[in-house]
Coordinates of C-alpha atoms and ligand atoms in Angstrom, one line a residue:
V1 CA -1.6 10.8 -31.8
I2 CA -0.9 13.1 -29.2
T3 CA 2.1 14.6 -30.6
Q4 CA -0.4 15.7 -33.8
A5 CA -2.7 16.6 -31.2
S6 CA -0.2 19.0 -29.7
E7 CA 0.9 20.3 -32.7
E8 CA -2.5 21.2 -34.1
I9 CA -3.2 23.1 -31.0
K10 CA 0.2 24.7 -30.8
L11 CA 1.5 23.7 -27.0
E12 CA 4.2 21.4 -25.4
S13 CA 3.1 18.1 -24.2
Y14 CA 5.1 15.2 -22.1
V15 CA 4.4 12.0 -20.8
I16 CA 5.7 12.1 -17.2
G17 CA 5.9 10.0 -14.1
G18 CA 5.1 6.7 -13.6
F19 CA 5.1 5.4 -17.5
V20 CA 8.4 6.4 -17.8
R21 CA 9.6 5.3 -15.0
D22 CA 8.1 1.5 -15.7
H23 CA 9.3 1.7 -19.0
I24 CA 12.8 2.1 -18.3
L25 CA 12.1 -0.4 -15.9
Q26 CA 10.5 -2.6 -18.3
R27 CA 7.5 -3.7 -16.1
G28 CA 5.2 -5.0 -18.0
E29 CA 2.3 -3.6 -19.5
P30 CA 1.4 0.2 -18.8
K31 CA -2.2 0.6 -17.4
D32 CA -2.2 4.6 -17.4
I33 CA -0.1 7.1 -18.9
D34 CA 0.1 10.7 -17.5
I35 CA 0.3 13.4 -20.1
V36 CA 1.4 16.9 -19.1
A37 CA 0.6 20.0 -21.3
V38 CA 1.9 23.4 -21.0
G39 CA -1.2 25.0 -21.4
S40 CA -4.7 23.4 -21.6
G41 CA -4.3 19.2 -20.5
I42 CA -8.4 19.5 -21.1
E43 CA -7.9 21.4 -24.6
L44 CA -5.3 18.4 -25.2
A45 CA -7.4 15.7 -24.1
K46 CA -10.4 16.8 -26.4
K47 CA -8.1 17.6 -29.4
V48 CA -6.5 13.8 -28.8
A49 CA -10.1 12.3 -28.8
Q50 CA -10.9 13.9 -32.1
I51 CA -8.4 12.4 -33.5
L52 CA -8.7 8.9 -32.3
P53 CA -10.4 6.7 -34.8
H54 CA -12.8 5.7 -31.9
K55 CA -13.6 9.0 -30.9
P56 CA -13.7 8.2 -26.6
K57 CA -15.3 10.1 -24.4
V58 CA -13.2 12.8 -22.5
Q59 CA -14.0 12.9 -18.7
I60 CA -13.5 16.6 -17.3
F61 CA -12.5 17.1 -13.9
K62 CA -12.8 20.9 -13.6
N63 CA -12.1 21.3 -10.2
Y64 CA -8.4 19.7 -10.8
G65 CA -8.0 21.2 -14.6
T66 CA -7.5 17.3 -15.5
A67 CA -9.2 15.2 -18.6
M68 CA -9.0 11.5 -19.0
L69 CA -10.1 9.0 -22.0
R70 CA -9.5 5.6 -22.6
A71 CA -7.6 4.2 -25.8
Y72 CA -5.5 1.3 -26.3
D73 CA -6.8 -0.6 -23.0
M74 CA -5.3 2.2 -20.7
E75 CA -6.7 5.3 -19.5
I76 CA -4.7 8.6 -20.2
E77 CA -4.8 11.4 -17.8
F78 CA -4.2 15.0 -19.2
V79 CA -3.2 17.9 -17.1
G80 CA -1.7 21.2 -17.6
A81 CA 1.6 21.9 -16.0
R82 CA 1.3 23.3 -12.5
K83 CA 3.3 24.9 -9.9
E84 CA 1.9 23.9 -6.4
S85 CA 2.3 25.3 -2.7
Y86 CA 1.0 23.7 0.7
Q87 CA -0.8 25.2 3.9
K88 CA 0.1 23.2 6.9
D89 CA -3.0 21.7 7.6
S90 CA -3.9 20.2 4.3
R91 CA -2.1 17.7 1.6
K92 CA -4.5 19.7 -0.8
P93 CA -2.0 22.6 -2.6
I94 CA -2.5 25.6 -4.0
V95 CA -2.3 25.4 -7.8
E96 CA -1.0 28.1 -10.6
D97 CA -0.1 27.4 -14.0
G98 CA 3.8 26.7 -14.5
S99 CA 6.3 25.6 -16.8
L100 CA 7.2 21.9 -17.2
E101 CA 10.3 22.4 -14.7
D102 CA 7.5 23.4 -12.2
D103 CA 5.7 20.4 -12.8
Q104 CA 8.8 18.6 -12.4
N105 CA 9.2 20.1 -8.9
R106 CA 6.2 18.9 -7.6
R107 CA 6.6 15.3 -8.0
D108 CA 7.4 13.2 -5.3
F109 CA 10.6 11.2 -6.1
T110 CA 13.3 11.6 -8.7
I111 CA 12.1 8.7 -10.5
N112 CA 8.7 9.7 -10.9
A113 CA 9.9 13.2 -12.3
L114 CA 11.3 11.9 -15.8
A115 CA 9.5 13.2 -18.6
L116 CA 9.5 12.4 -22.4
G117 CA 8.9 15.1 -25.3
L118 CA 6.2 14.5 -27.3
N119 CA 6.5 17.4 -29.7
E120 CA 7.8 16.5 -33.3
E121 CA 11.1 18.4 -32.4
N122 CA 11.9 16.6 -29.2
F123 CA 9.8 13.5 -29.8
G124 CA 11.8 11.0 -27.1
N125 CA 14.0 13.0 -25.6
L126 CA 14.5 12.7 -21.6
L127 CA 14.1 15.4 -19.4
D128 CA 15.6 14.2 -16.3
P129 CA 16.2 17.3 -14.1
F130 CA 16.9 15.4 -10.6
N131 CA 19.0 12.6 -12.1
G132 CA 16.4 10.0 -11.8
I133 CA 17.7 7.7 -14.4
E134 CA 20.7 7.2 -12.3
D135 CA 18.5 6.7 -8.8
L136 CA 17.0 4.1 -11.4
N137 CA 19.9 2.3 -11.8
S138 CA 21.1 2.6 -8.3
K139 CA 17.6 1.4 -7.1
L140 CA 17.3 4.5 -4.8
I141 CA 14.3 6.2 -3.6
K142 CA 15.0 10.1 -3.5
T143 CA 13.1 13.2 -3.2
P144 CA 13.9 16.0 -5.8
L145 CA 13.7 18.5 -3.2
D146 CA 14.3 18.9 0.3
P147 CA 12.8 15.6 2.2
D148 CA 11.5 17.5 5.1
I149 CA 9.8 19.7 3.0
T150 CA 8.4 17.0 0.6
Y151 CA 7.0 15.1 3.3
S152 CA 5.8 17.6 5.6
D153 CA 3.9 19.1 2.4
D154 CA 2.1 15.8 1.6
P155 CA 2.8 13.1 4.2
L156 CA 1.0 10.6 2.0
R157 CA 4.3 10.4 0.2
M158 CA 5.8 9.1 3.2
L159 CA 3.9 6.1 2.5
R160 CA 4.1 6.3 -1.2
A161 CA 8.3 6.4 -0.7
I162 CA 7.9 2.5 1.3
R163 CA 5.8 1.2 -1.4
F164 CA 7.8 2.3 -4.3
A165 CA 10.6 0.7 -2.1
T166 CA 8.8 -2.3 -1.6
Q167 CA 6.9 -2.6 -5.2
L168 CA 10.3 -2.1 -7.0
N169 CA 12.8 -3.2 -3.9
F170 CA 14.8 0.0 -3.8
K171 CA 16.5 1.5 -1.2
I172 CA 15.0 4.7 0.6
E173 CA 17.8 7.2 0.7
K174 CA 19.1 7.9 4.2
E175 CA 18.1 11.6 4.1
S176 CA 14.8 10.7 3.1
L177 CA 14.1 7.8 5.8
D178 CA 15.2 10.0 8.1
A179 CA 13.2 12.7 7.4
I180 CA 9.9 10.6 7.4
T181 CA 10.8 9.3 10.9
R182 CA 10.9 12.9 12.0
N183 CA 7.8 13.8 10.0
K184 CA 5.7 10.9 10.8
K185 CA 3.4 12.2 12.9
R186 CA 2.0 14.0 9.8
I187 CA 0.2 11.2 8.5
K188 CA -2.6 12.0 10.9
I189 CA -3.8 14.9 8.3
I190 CA -4.0 11.6 5.5
S191 CA -7.6 10.1 5.1
K192 CA -7.9 6.5 6.3
E193 CA -8.6 5.5 3.1
R194 CA -5.6 6.9 1.3
I195 CA -3.5 5.2 3.7
T196 CA -5.3 1.7 2.9
D197 CA -4.9 2.0 -0.6
E198 CA -1.0 2.3 0.3
L199 CA -1.2 -0.8 2.5
H200 CA -2.9 -2.8 0.0
K201 CA -0.2 -2.1 -2.3
I202 CA 2.4 -3.1 0.2
M203 CA 0.5 -6.1 1.1
M204 CA 0.3 -7.2 -3.0
A205 CA 4.2 -7.0 -3.2
E206 CA 6.7 -9.5 -3.7
K207 CA 7.7 -9.4 -0.4
P208 CA 5.6 -7.0 1.9
S209 CA 7.7 -7.7 4.7
K210 CA 10.3 -5.0 2.8
G211 CA 7.3 -2.5 3.4
F212 CA 5.9 -3.4 7.1
S213 CA 9.5 -3.3 8.8
L214 CA 10.1 -0.1 6.8
L215 CA 6.9 1.3 8.3
H216 CA 8.3 -0.2 11.7
K217 CA 11.7 1.3 11.1
T218 CA 10.2 4.9 10.6
G219 CA 7.7 4.7 13.5
L220 CA 4.6 5.0 11.0
L221 CA 3.3 1.0 12.2
H222 CA 3.2 2.4 15.7
I223 CA 0.8 4.9 14.4
I224 CA -1.5 2.9 11.8
L225 CA -1.2 -0.5 13.1
P226 CA -0.1 -0.3 16.7
E227 CA -2.2 -3.7 17.3
L228 CA 1.1 -5.3 14.8
T229 CA 3.5 -3.2 17.0
A230 CA 2.4 -4.5 20.3
L231 CA 3.5 -7.9 19.2
E232 CA 7.1 -6.9 19.1
G233 CA 9.7 -8.0 21.9
I234 CA 10.6 -11.2 23.5
D235 CA 10.1 -11.3 27.2
E236 CA 11.6 -13.5 29.7
I237 CA 10.9 -14.7 33.1
E238 CA 12.3 -17.5 34.8
G239 CA 14.3 -18.2 32.0
Q240 CA 11.4 -18.8 29.8
K241 CA 11.0 -16.5 26.6
H242 CA 8.7 -16.6 23.9
K243 CA 8.9 -15.9 20.1
D244 CA 8.9 -12.6 18.9
N245 CA 5.2 -12.8 17.2
F246 CA 5.9 -9.1 15.3
W247 CA 8.9 -10.4 13.6
H248 CA 7.1 -13.8 13.2
T249 CA 4.3 -12.5 11.7
L250 CA 6.3 -10.7 8.8
E251 CA 8.1 -14.5 7.9
V252 CA 4.2 -15.6 7.9
V253 CA 3.1 -12.5 5.5
D254 CA 6.0 -13.4 2.9
N255 CA 5.2 -16.9 3.0
I256 CA 1.5 -16.5 2.5
A257 CA 2.4 -14.1 -0.4
K258 CA 4.5 -17.1 -1.9
N259 CA 1.5 -19.0 -2.3
T260 CA -1.4 -16.6 -2.5
D261 CA -2.6 -13.2 -4.6
D262 CA -5.8 -12.9 -2.5
L263 CA -5.4 -9.6 -1.1
W264 CA -7.4 -10.8 2.2
L265 CA -5.6 -13.9 2.8
R266 CA -2.7 -11.7 3.0
W267 CA -4.3 -9.3 5.6
A268 CA -5.5 -12.5 7.7
A269 CA -1.6 -13.4 7.6
L270 CA -0.9 -10.1 8.6
L271 CA -3.5 -9.8 11.7
H272 CA -3.4 -13.8 12.7
D273 CA -1.8 -13.3 16.1
I274 CA -2.7 -9.7 17.0
G275 CA -4.6 -11.0 19.5
K276 CA -1.4 -12.4 21.7
A277 CA -0.5 -8.9 23.0
P278 CA -3.6 -8.3 25.2
T279 CA -3.7 -12.4 26.1
K280 CA -0.5 -13.0 26.8
K281 CA 0.3 -14.4 30.3
F282 CA 3.0 -16.1 32.0
H283 CA 1.9 -19.1 34.2
K284 CA 4.5 -20.8 36.9
K285 CA 3.8 -24.0 35.6
I286 CA 3.1 -24.0 31.6
G287 CA 5.2 -20.7 31.1
W288 CA 4.0 -18.0 28.3
T289 CA 0.7 -18.6 27.3
F290 CA -1.8 -16.7 24.5
H291 CA -5.0 -18.3 25.9
G292 CA -7.6 -17.1 23.7
H293 CA -5.8 -15.0 21.5
E294 CA -8.1 -16.3 18.3
F295 CA -11.0 -14.7 19.7
V296 CA -10.0 -11.7 21.0
G297 CA -7.9 -11.6 17.6
A298 CA -10.9 -11.8 15.6
K299 CA -12.6 -9.0 17.5
M300 CA -9.7 -6.7 17.2
V301 CA -10.2 -7.4 13.4
F302 CA -13.6 -5.8 13.2
K303 CA -12.1 -2.6 15.3
L304 CA -9.2 -2.4 12.9
F305 CA -11.2 -2.7 9.9
K306 CA -13.7 0.0 10.9
R307 CA -10.8 2.4 12.2
L308 CA -9.0 1.9 8.7
R309 CA -12.0 1.7 6.6
L310 CA -11.4 -1.0 5.2
P311 CA -15.0 -2.6 3.9
L312 CA -17.3 -4.4 7.2
N313 CA -18.4 -6.8 4.6
D314 CA -18.1 -10.7 3.9
K315 CA -14.2 -9.8 3.6
M316 CA -14.0 -9.0 6.6
K317 CA -15.6 -12.0 8.2
Y318 CA -13.2 -14.1 6.1
V319 CA -10.3 -12.4 7.5
Q320 CA -12.2 -13.0 10.9
K321 CA -12.6 -16.6 10.5
L322 CA -9.1 -17.4 9.5
V323 CA -8.1 -15.1 12.8
L324 CA -10.4 -17.2 14.5
M325 CA -9.1 -20.5 13.3
S326 CA -5.9 -19.4 15.1
S327 CA -2.7 -19.8 12.8
R328 CA -4.0 -22.9 11.8
P329 CA -4.5 -22.2 7.6
I330 CA -2.0 -19.8 8.0
A331 CA 0.2 -22.0 9.7
I332 CA 0.0 -24.9 7.1
V333 CA 0.8 -22.4 4.4
D334 CA 3.7 -21.7 6.5
N335 CA 5.3 -25.3 5.8
D336 CA 4.5 -24.7 2.1
V337 CA 0.9 -26.2 1.2
T338 CA -0.8 -24.5 -1.8
D339 CA -3.1 -21.7 -1.8
S340 CA -6.0 -24.0 -3.0
A341 CA -5.8 -26.4 0.0
V342 CA -5.7 -23.1 2.1
R343 CA -9.1 -22.1 0.6
R344 CA -10.9 -25.6 0.8
L345 CA -9.6 -25.6 4.6
I346 CA -11.5 -22.1 5.2
F347 CA -14.3 -22.5 2.8
D348 CA -15.1 -26.1 4.2
A349 CA -15.4 -25.2 7.6
G350 CA -18.5 -23.1 6.0
E351 CA -19.7 -22.3 9.6
D352 CA -21.6 -18.5 10.3
I353 CA -19.0 -16.3 11.8
E354 CA -21.2 -16.0 14.8
D355 CA -21.5 -19.5 15.4
L356 CA -17.7 -19.9 15.1
M357 CA -17.2 -17.4 17.6
T358 CA -19.4 -19.0 20.1
L359 CA -18.1 -22.2 19.4
C360 CA -14.3 -20.5 19.9
E361 CA -15.2 -19.1 22.9
A362 CA -17.0 -22.0 24.2
D363 CA -13.5 -24.1 23.2
I364 CA -11.4 -21.5 25.0
T365 CA -13.4 -21.7 28.2
T366 CA -14.1 -25.4 28.3
K367 CA -10.7 -26.3 26.8
N368 CA -12.5 -29.3 25.0
P369 CA -9.9 -30.6 22.3
N370 CA -12.9 -32.4 20.6
R371 CA -14.6 -29.1 19.9
Y372 CA -11.6 -27.9 18.1
K373 CA -11.1 -30.9 16.0
K374 CA -13.2 -29.7 13.3
Y375 CA -11.0 -26.9 12.3
H376 CA -8.0 -28.8 12.6
N377 CA -9.1 -31.5 10.3
Ligands
ATP401 P1 1.4 3.5 -10.0 O1 0.5 3.6 -11.1 O2 2.3 2.2 -9.6 O3 0.8 3.6 -8.5 P2 2.5 6.3 -10.6 O4 4.1 6.7 -10.3 O5 2.1 6.0 -12.0 O6 2.4 4.2 -10.1 P3 0.5 7.6 -10.0 O7 -0.2 7.6 -7.9 O8 -0.6 6.9 -10.7 O9 1.5 6.5 -9.7 O10 0.8 9.2 -9.8 C1 1.5 9.3 -11.4 C2 2.6 10.4 -10.9 O11 2.0 11.4 -10.3 C3 3.5 10.2 -10.1 O12 4.8 9.2 -10.6 C4 4.4 11.2 -9.4 O13 5.1 11.8 -10.6 C5 3.3 12.2 -9.2 N1 2.5 11.7 -7.8 C6 1.5 11.2 -7.8 N2 1.3 11.2 -6.6 C7 1.9 12.3 -5.9 C8 1.9 13.1 -4.6 N3 1.3 12.5 -3.5 N4 2.8 13.8 -4.8 C9 3.7 14.2 -5.5 N5 3.7 13.5 -7.0 C10 2.5 12.3 -7.1

């Protein structure tokens, strides 16, 4: 249909980006398709809608010069080929009309710059100016242009690089990783919502620890989630050590990811020990303790959710509850108990969060083991 529409209005069109990448990687059913028109993407979208039997509604985003329609259970987005240039304080580029080549130049990674011709004379021809196919084969995340410029222009790309590396189980090439490390502070110009979007995607990957260790390695995690990096390290006093709670947390997150696709349970796993950094103490008789870390951790969850613009609704309370109940439900998953058992445990507690907090605080101060029993069981 797009070929027919392009021929009728006499413009070149290409399918580009994620669709081509995922098609080559055979990554299941596509949810969206990006079409680039050399000319007006909006006109092409209108023509396509006219031809399609179900005559879909075309949503036009005039400010962005893009249009979207739904067909065959997919969102098809149309954009005119463009050239972009950036200013220092914004990730919003200055946009001009351009060629397909200009449009491929503005893409974040070589594997996201692949395009397939949709006109009659070049239908299905692959346009791969940056050897994206080679990088797909060698599982490499690489920028088409100088990585320092790519990441500084739009620092969100640093998180996208780590997210794609995690989702696809790819490696980020060394030059890129070094450039991310150098440009990490630029992440501050990115909105919290965009950051959490990428964190959710990392969290939902098969092995979220890969993403979090890359965030840690580049120093981005210290900026985005300092509560987590504060857990890093092993102290030793009088020959006594405690475990490294940061690396332990990443193991727990991977274990829980094997058991559940529930995003918020995964977040709870990530945050379950955050109270341990501020509560860490060494007692001559007992050794290292983290007394009250559950209570402190639950309070920290609220602040962290607020800062990251995560929803302050029942999802946040759910995460708080899990953190409050310490590592218990999570520890069970640690030992490979199923998701449903975890859920039962959580919901069976059934308490209001405030009550739980009061109770937990009382437990901490009275150290009355009976009052904990409910949650242990
Ligand atoms: P997914 O749908 O899994 O997120 P995707 O590659 O389709 O993967 P989108 O965010 O939908 O990701 O972006 C579509 C395409 O637009 C990308 O493949 C890439 O070519 C380009 N793109 C998106 N965001 C950026 C960016 N920040 N900088 C440069 N190019 C980008």
